Coordinates of C-alpha atoms and ligand atoms in Angstrom, one line a residue:
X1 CA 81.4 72.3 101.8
X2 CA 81.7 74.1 105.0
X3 CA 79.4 77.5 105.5
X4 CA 81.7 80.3 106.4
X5 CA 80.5 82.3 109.3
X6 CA 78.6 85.4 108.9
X7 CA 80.7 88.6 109.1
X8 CA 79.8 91.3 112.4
X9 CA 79.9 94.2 110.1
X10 CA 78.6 96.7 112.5
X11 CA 78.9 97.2 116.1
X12 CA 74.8 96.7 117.2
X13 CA 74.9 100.0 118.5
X14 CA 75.2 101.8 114.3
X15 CA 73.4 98.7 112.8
X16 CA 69.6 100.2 113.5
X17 CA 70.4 103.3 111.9
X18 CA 71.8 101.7 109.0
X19 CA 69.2 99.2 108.2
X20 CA 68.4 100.3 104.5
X21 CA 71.8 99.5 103.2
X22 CA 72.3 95.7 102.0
X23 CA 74.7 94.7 104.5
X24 CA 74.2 91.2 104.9
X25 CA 73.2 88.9 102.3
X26 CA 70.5 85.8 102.5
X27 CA 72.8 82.5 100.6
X28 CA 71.8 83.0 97.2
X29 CA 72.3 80.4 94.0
X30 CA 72.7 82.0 90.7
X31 CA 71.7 80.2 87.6
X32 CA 74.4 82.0 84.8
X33 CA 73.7 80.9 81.1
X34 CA 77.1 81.3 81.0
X35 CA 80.3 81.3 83.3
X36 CA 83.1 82.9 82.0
X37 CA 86.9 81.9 83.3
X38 CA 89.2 84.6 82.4
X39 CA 92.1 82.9 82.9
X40 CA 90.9 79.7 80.9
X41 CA 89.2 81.5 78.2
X42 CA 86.3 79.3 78.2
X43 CA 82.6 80.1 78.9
X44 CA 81.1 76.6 80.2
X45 CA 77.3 76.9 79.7
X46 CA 75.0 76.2 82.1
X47 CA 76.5 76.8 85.6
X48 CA 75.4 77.9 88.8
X49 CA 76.9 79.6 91.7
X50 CA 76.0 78.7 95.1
X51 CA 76.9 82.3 97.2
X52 CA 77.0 82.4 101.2
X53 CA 78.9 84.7 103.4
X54 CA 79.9 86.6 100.8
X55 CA 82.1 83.9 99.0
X56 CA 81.3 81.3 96.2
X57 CA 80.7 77.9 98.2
X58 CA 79.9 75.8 95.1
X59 CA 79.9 76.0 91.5
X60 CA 78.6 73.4 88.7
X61 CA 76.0 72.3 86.4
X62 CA 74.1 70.8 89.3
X63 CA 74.1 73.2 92.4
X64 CA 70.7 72.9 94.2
X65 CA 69.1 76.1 96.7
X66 CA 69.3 75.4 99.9
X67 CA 66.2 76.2 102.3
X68 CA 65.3 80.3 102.0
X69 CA 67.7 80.5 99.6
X70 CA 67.6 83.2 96.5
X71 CA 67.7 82.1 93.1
X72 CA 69.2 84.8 90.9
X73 CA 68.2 83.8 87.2
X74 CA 70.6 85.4 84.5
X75 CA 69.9 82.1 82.3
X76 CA 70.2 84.3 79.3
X77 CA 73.7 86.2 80.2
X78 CA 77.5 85.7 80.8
X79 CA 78.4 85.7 84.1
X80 CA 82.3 86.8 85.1
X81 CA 84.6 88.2 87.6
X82 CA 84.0 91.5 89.1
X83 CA 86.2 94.2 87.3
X84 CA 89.2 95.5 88.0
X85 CA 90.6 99.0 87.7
X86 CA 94.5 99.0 88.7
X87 CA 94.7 102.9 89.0
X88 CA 92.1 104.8 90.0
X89 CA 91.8 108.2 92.1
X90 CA 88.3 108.1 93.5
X91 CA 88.8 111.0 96.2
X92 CA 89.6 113.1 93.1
X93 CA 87.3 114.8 90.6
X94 CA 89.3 118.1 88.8
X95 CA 87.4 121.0 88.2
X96 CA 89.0 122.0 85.3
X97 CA 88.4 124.9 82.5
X98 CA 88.1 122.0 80.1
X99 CA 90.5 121.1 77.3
X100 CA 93.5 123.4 78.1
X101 CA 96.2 120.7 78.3
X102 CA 98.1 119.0 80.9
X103 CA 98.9 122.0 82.8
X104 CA 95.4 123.2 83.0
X105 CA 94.3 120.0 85.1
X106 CA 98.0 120.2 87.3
X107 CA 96.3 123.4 88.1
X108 CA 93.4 122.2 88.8
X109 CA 94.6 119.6 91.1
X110 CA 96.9 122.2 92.8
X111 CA 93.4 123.8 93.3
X112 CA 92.1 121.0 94.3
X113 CA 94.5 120.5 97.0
X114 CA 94.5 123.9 98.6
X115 CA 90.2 124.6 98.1
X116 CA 89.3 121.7 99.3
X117 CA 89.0 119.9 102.6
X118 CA 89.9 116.4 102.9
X119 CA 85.8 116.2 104.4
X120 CA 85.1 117.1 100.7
X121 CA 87.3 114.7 98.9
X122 CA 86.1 111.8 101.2
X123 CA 83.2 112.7 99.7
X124 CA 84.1 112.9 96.2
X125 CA 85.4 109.6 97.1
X126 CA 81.9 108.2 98.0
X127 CA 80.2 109.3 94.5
X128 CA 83.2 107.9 92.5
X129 CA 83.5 104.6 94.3
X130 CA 79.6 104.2 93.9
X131 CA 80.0 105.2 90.0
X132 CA 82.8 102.5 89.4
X133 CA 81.3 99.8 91.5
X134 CA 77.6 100.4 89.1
X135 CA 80.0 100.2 86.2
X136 CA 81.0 96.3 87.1
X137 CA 84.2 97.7 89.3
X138 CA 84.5 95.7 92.0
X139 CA 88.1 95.9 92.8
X140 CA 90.2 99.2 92.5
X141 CA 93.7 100.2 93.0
X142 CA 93.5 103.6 94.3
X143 CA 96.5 105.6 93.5
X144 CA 96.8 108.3 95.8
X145 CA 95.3 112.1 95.5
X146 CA 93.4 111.8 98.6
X147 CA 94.2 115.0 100.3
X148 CA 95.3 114.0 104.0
X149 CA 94.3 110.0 103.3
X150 CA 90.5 110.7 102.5
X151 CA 90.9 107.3 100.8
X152 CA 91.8 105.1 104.0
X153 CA 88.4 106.6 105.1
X154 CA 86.8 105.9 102.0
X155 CA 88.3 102.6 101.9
X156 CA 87.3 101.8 105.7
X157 CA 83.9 103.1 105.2
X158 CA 83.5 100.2 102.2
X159 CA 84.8 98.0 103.8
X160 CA 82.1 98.1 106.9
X161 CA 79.4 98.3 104.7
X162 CA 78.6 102.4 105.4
X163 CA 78.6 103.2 101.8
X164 CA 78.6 100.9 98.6
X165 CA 81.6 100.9 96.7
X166 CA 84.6 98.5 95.4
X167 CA 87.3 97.0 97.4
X168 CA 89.9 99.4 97.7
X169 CA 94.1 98.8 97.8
X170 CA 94.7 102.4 98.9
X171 CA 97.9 104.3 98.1
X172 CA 97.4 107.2 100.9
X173 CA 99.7 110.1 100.2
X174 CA 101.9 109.8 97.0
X175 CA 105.3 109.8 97.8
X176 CA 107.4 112.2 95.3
X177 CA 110.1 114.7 95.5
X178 CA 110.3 117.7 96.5
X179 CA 107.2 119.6 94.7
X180 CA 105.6 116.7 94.0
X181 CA 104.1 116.4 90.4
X182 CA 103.5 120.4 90.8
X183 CA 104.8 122.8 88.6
X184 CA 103.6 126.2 89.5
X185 CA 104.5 126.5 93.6
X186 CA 106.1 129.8 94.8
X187 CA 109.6 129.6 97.2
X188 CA 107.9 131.1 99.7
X189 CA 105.1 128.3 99.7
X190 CA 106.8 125.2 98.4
X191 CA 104.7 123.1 101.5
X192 CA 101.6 123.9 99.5
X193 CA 102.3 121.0 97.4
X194 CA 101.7 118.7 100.9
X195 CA 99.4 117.3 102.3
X196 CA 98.4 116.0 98.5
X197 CA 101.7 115.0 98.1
X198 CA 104.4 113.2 100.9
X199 CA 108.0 114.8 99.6
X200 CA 110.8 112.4 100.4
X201 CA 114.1 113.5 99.3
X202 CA 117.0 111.6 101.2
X203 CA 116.6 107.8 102.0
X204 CA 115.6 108.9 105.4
X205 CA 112.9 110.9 104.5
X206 CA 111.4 108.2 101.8
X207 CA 111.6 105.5 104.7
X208 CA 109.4 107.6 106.7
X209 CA 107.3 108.5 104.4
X210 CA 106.7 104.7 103.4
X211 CA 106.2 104.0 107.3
X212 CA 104.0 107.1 107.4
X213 CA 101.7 105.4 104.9
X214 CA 101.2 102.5 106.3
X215 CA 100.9 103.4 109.8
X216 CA 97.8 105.7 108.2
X217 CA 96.0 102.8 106.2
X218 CA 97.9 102.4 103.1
X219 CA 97.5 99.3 101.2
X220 CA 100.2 99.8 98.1
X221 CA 102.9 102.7 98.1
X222 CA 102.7 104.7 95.1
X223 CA 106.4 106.6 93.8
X224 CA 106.5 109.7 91.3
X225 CA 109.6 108.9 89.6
X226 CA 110.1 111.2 87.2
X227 CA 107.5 114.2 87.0
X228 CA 110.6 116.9 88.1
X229 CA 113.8 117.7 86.4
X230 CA 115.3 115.8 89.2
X231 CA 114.2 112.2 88.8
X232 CA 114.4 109.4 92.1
X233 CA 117.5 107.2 90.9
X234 CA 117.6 103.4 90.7
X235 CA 118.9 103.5 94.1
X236 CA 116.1 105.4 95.7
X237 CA 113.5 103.6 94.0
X238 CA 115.4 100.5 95.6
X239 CA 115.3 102.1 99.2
X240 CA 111.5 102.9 98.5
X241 CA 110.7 99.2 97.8
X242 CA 112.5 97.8 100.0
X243 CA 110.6 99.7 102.9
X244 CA 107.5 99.2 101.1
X245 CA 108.5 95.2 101.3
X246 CA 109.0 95.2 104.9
X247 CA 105.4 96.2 105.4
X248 CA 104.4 93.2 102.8
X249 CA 103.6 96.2 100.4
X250 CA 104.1 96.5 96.4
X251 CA 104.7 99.7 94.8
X252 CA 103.3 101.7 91.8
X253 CA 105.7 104.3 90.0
X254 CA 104.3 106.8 88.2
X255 CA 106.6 107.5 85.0
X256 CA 105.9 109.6 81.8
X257 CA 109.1 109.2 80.4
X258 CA 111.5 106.4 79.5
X259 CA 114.4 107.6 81.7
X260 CA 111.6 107.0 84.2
X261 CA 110.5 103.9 83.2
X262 CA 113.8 102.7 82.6
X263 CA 114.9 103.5 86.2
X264 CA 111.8 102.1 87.9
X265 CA 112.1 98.8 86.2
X266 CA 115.8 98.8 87.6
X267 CA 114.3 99.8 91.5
X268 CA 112.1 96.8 91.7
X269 CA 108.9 98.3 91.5
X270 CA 105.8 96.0 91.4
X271 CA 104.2 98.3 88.2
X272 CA 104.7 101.2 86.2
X273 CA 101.9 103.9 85.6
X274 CA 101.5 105.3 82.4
X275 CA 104.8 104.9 80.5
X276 CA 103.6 106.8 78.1
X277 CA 106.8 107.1 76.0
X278 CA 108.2 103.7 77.2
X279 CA 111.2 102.5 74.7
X280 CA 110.2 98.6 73.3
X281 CA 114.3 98.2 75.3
X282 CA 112.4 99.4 78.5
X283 CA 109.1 97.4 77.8
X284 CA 111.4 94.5 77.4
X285 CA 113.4 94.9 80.8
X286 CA 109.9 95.4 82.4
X287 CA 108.8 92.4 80.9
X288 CA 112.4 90.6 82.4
X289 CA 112.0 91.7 85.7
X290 CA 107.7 90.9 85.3
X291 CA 107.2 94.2 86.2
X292 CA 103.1 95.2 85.2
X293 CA 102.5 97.9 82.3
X294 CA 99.1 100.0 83.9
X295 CA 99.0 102.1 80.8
X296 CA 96.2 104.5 81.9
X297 CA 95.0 104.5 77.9
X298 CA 93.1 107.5 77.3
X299 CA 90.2 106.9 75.0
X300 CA 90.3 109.6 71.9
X301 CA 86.9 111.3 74.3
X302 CA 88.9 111.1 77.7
X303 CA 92.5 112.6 75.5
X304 CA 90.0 115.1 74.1
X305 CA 88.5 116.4 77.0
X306 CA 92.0 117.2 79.0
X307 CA 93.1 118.7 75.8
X308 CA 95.5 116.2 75.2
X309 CA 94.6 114.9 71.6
X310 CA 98.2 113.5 71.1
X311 CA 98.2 111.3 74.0
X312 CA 95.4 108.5 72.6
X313 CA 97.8 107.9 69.8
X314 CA 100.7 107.4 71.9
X315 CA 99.2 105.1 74.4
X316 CA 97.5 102.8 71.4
X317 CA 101.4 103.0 69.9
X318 CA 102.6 102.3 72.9
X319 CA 100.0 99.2 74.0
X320 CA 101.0 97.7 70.5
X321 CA 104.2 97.7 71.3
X322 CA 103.8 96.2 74.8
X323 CA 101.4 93.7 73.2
X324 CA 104.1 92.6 71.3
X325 CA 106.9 92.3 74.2
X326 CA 104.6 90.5 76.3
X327 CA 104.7 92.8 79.1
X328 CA 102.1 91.8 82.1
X329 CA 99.0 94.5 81.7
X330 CA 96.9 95.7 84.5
X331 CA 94.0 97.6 83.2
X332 CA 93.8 101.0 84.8
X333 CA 92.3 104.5 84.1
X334 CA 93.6 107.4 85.6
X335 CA 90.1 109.0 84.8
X336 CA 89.8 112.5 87.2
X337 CA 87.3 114.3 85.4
X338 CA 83.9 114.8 84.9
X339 CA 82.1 115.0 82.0
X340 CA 78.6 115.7 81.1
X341 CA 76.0 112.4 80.5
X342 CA 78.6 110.0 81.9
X343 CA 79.9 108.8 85.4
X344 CA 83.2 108.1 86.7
X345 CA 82.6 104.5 86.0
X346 CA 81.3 104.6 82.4
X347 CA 84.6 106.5 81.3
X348 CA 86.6 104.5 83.1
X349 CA 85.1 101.1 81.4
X350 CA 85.3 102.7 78.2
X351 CA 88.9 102.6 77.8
X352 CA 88.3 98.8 76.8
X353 CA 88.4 101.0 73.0
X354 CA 92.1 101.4 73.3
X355 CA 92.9 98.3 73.9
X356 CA 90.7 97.2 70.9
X357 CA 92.1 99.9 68.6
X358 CA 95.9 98.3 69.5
X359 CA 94.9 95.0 68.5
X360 CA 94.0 93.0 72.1
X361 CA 91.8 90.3 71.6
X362 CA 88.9 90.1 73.6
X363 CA 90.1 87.4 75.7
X364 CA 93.2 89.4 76.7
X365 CA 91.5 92.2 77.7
X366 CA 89.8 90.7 79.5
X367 CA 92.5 88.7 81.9
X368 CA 94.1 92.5 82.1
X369 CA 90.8 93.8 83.9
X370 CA 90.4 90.6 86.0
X371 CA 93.2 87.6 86.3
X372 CA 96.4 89.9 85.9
X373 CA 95.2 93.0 87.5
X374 CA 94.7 90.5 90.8
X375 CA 97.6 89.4 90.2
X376 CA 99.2 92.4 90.4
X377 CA 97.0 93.5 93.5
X378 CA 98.1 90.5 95.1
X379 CA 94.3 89.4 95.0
X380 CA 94.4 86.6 93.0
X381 CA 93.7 83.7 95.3
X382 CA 89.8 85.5 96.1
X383 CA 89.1 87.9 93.1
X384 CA 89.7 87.3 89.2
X385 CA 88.0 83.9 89.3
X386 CA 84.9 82.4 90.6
X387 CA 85.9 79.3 92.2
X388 CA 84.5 78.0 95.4
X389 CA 86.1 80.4 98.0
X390 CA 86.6 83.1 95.8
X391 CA 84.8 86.4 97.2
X392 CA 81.2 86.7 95.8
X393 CA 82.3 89.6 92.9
X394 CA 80.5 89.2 90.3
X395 CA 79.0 91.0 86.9
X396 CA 76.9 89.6 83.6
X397 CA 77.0 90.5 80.1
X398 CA 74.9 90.4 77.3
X399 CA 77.1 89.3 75.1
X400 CA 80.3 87.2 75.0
X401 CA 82.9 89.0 76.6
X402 CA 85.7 86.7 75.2
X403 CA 84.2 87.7 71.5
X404 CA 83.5 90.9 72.0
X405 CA 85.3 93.4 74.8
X406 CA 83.0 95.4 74.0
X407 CA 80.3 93.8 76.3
X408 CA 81.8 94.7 79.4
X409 CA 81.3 98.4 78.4
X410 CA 77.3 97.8 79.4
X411 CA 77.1 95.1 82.4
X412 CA 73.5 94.1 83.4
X413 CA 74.0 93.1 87.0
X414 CA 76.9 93.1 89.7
X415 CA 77.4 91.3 92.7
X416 CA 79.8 92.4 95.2
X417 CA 80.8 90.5 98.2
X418 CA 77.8 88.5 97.6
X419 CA 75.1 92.0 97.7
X420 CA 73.0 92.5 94.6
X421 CA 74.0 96.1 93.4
X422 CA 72.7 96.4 90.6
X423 CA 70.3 94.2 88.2
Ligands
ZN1 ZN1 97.0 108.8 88.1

């Protein structure tokens, strides 16, 4: 075993003013009662984790503590992965009337995106990232809705330590047709819908727009397909991706319908978001062409509070049906509101209940929240396991999480990039 080197996080000048945040962690050893492999299915009892430099260096029933090392004892828990939450908007929280329907919260975010300065949303940012990371997040796929790409900052700041939070694969701007997923703008002000939204019309204008995004810090490109009367067709989608590819980039597609779906399955695209009304023909080709389901399943609380009741039994229909395909699954969320007694990471963990109510078991749900959604991150070689070299991500449960999903709803300790956040 060779000790990686410690990471510079900080030039020296910042790093005296920053001295209460847990920057840099001591090599710690971690006795877990049990460590759970995802992608096995098996919890092996009586491991240890040997963590240095922010990765797992060793891992067995016989690891010993080096010299001034830490010894973490969670004897009596399962240890696993850090979580996974394939769609997110973290720079995002709707300030809605509460419970008046989908065009109550487009409002909202059309709000959103004229009241508030991108300052602000970095800032949302910061209280959502710290909310999902406490919840056993420690990877996110953050889907755009950033104002002026809040999220690059939000992501950058994570990333050197400044503020706690998961690792972020940032969208930036969302790249959509003209009006983007609004519904309400005026002729005279159609721009309104920008800078939330980056409207790419011709191929010209969506190659920019990809270039755009990554020249200002995006990590995936995310495409609404089919949120206008006039949807992107196969062949735009195909121009989008294929620009995306060039920069080594996947892209997300948001699609309600199954026209939508249908045509981003044809483009290429590396997942589809929502796919609420997904055909089992389209869920198929998807599954053909191994393009990810991220169904964003609205628990019956999160439906209720948007006031969209009907949606929780459409997405359980709808997972069953993709259960039954064998589409790939990325858990992800789509959570943007608030809600009294809870935090953005405690609604977003408790959509684990759809996936019950459709019939996943445990085991399953679990590989969608860690293995598969790295997979589709392009992550999986140093996140959804815990094998020597895999970044230091980690959470316990009380319980079994391959008996009962419902044990990653209330994680009792998280490690991120080998920093204690919680225990
Ligand atoms: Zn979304």
């Amino acid at each position: 075993m060779t000790p990686s080197p410690r990471p510079v996080l900080l030039p020296a000048l910042l790093a005296g003013l920053l001295l209460a945040l847990p920057l840099q962690a001591a090599p710690v050893v971690i006795r877990a009662g049990w460590l759970v492999d995802p992608a096995a299915g098996t919890a092996v009892p009586g491991q240890s984790l040997l963590v240095d430099g922010g990765r797992v260096q060793a891992v067995g029933a016989q690891v010993s503590a080096p010299a001034g090392a830490e010894v973490i004892d969670l004897s009596r828990l399962y240890v696993l992965p850090g979580l996974i939450d394939a769609h997110t908007h973290l720079c995002l929280t709707l300030r809605t009337e509460g419970g008046k329907g989908l065009n109550d919260l487009l409002r909202a975010l059309l709000s959103s995106t004229l009241l508030e300065t991108t300052g602000r949303r970095a800032l949302v940012g910061v209280v959502n990232a710290r909310e999902m990371l406490a919840a056993g997040f420690t990877t996110v796929r953050d889907v755009g809705n950033a104002g002026n790409y809040a999220d690059t900052d939000l992501r950058r700041a994570i990333e050197e330590g400044w503020v706690p939070g998961p690792t972020m694969i940032n969208a930036g701007r969302i790249i959509a047709p003209l009006g983007g997923q609004y519904h309400h703008l005026q002729p005279e002000r159609a721009d309104l819908g920008e800078p939330e939204y980056l409207y790419a019309d011709t191929p010209e204008e969506m190659r920019r727009a990809v270039r755009k995004n990554v020249l200002f810090g995006a990590k995936v490109i995310k495409i609404v397909v089919d949120d206008q009367p006039y949807l992107y067709s196969v062949e735009d989608v195909r121009t989008l991706v294929a620009e995306a590819a060039r920069a080594h980039l996947k892209v997300a597609a948001h699609c309600g319908t199954d026209a939508g779906a249908r045509i981003a399955a044809e483009g290429g695209v590396a997942s589809i978001e929502h796919a609420y009304d997904a055909s089992t023909e389209t869920l198929e080709l998807m599954k053909k062409k191994g393009v990810f389901l991220v169904g964003t399943d609205f628990t019956v609380t999160a439906s209720h509070a948007m006031g969209m009741d009907d949606y929780h039994a459409r997405v359980v229909a709808r997972l069953k049906r993709a259960r039954a395909v064998g589409v790939p699954i990325a858990f992800g969320t789509d959570v943007v509101f608030p809600m009294a007694g809870e935090t953005r990471g405690t609604l977003s963990i408790a959509f684990v209940e759809s996936f019950q109510e459709a019939g996943f078991p445990a085991p399953a749900i679990l590989r969608a929240m860690t293995t598969d959604a790295a997979r589709l991150l392009g992550v999986e070689a140093e996140r959804g396991h815990l094998r020597p070299g895999a970044a230091a991500d980690l959470v316990a449960t009380e319980g079994n999480p391959l008996q009962d999903a419902s044990a990653l709803r209330h994680v009792s300790f998280v490690m991120k990039g080998g920093v204690v956040i919680r225990r």
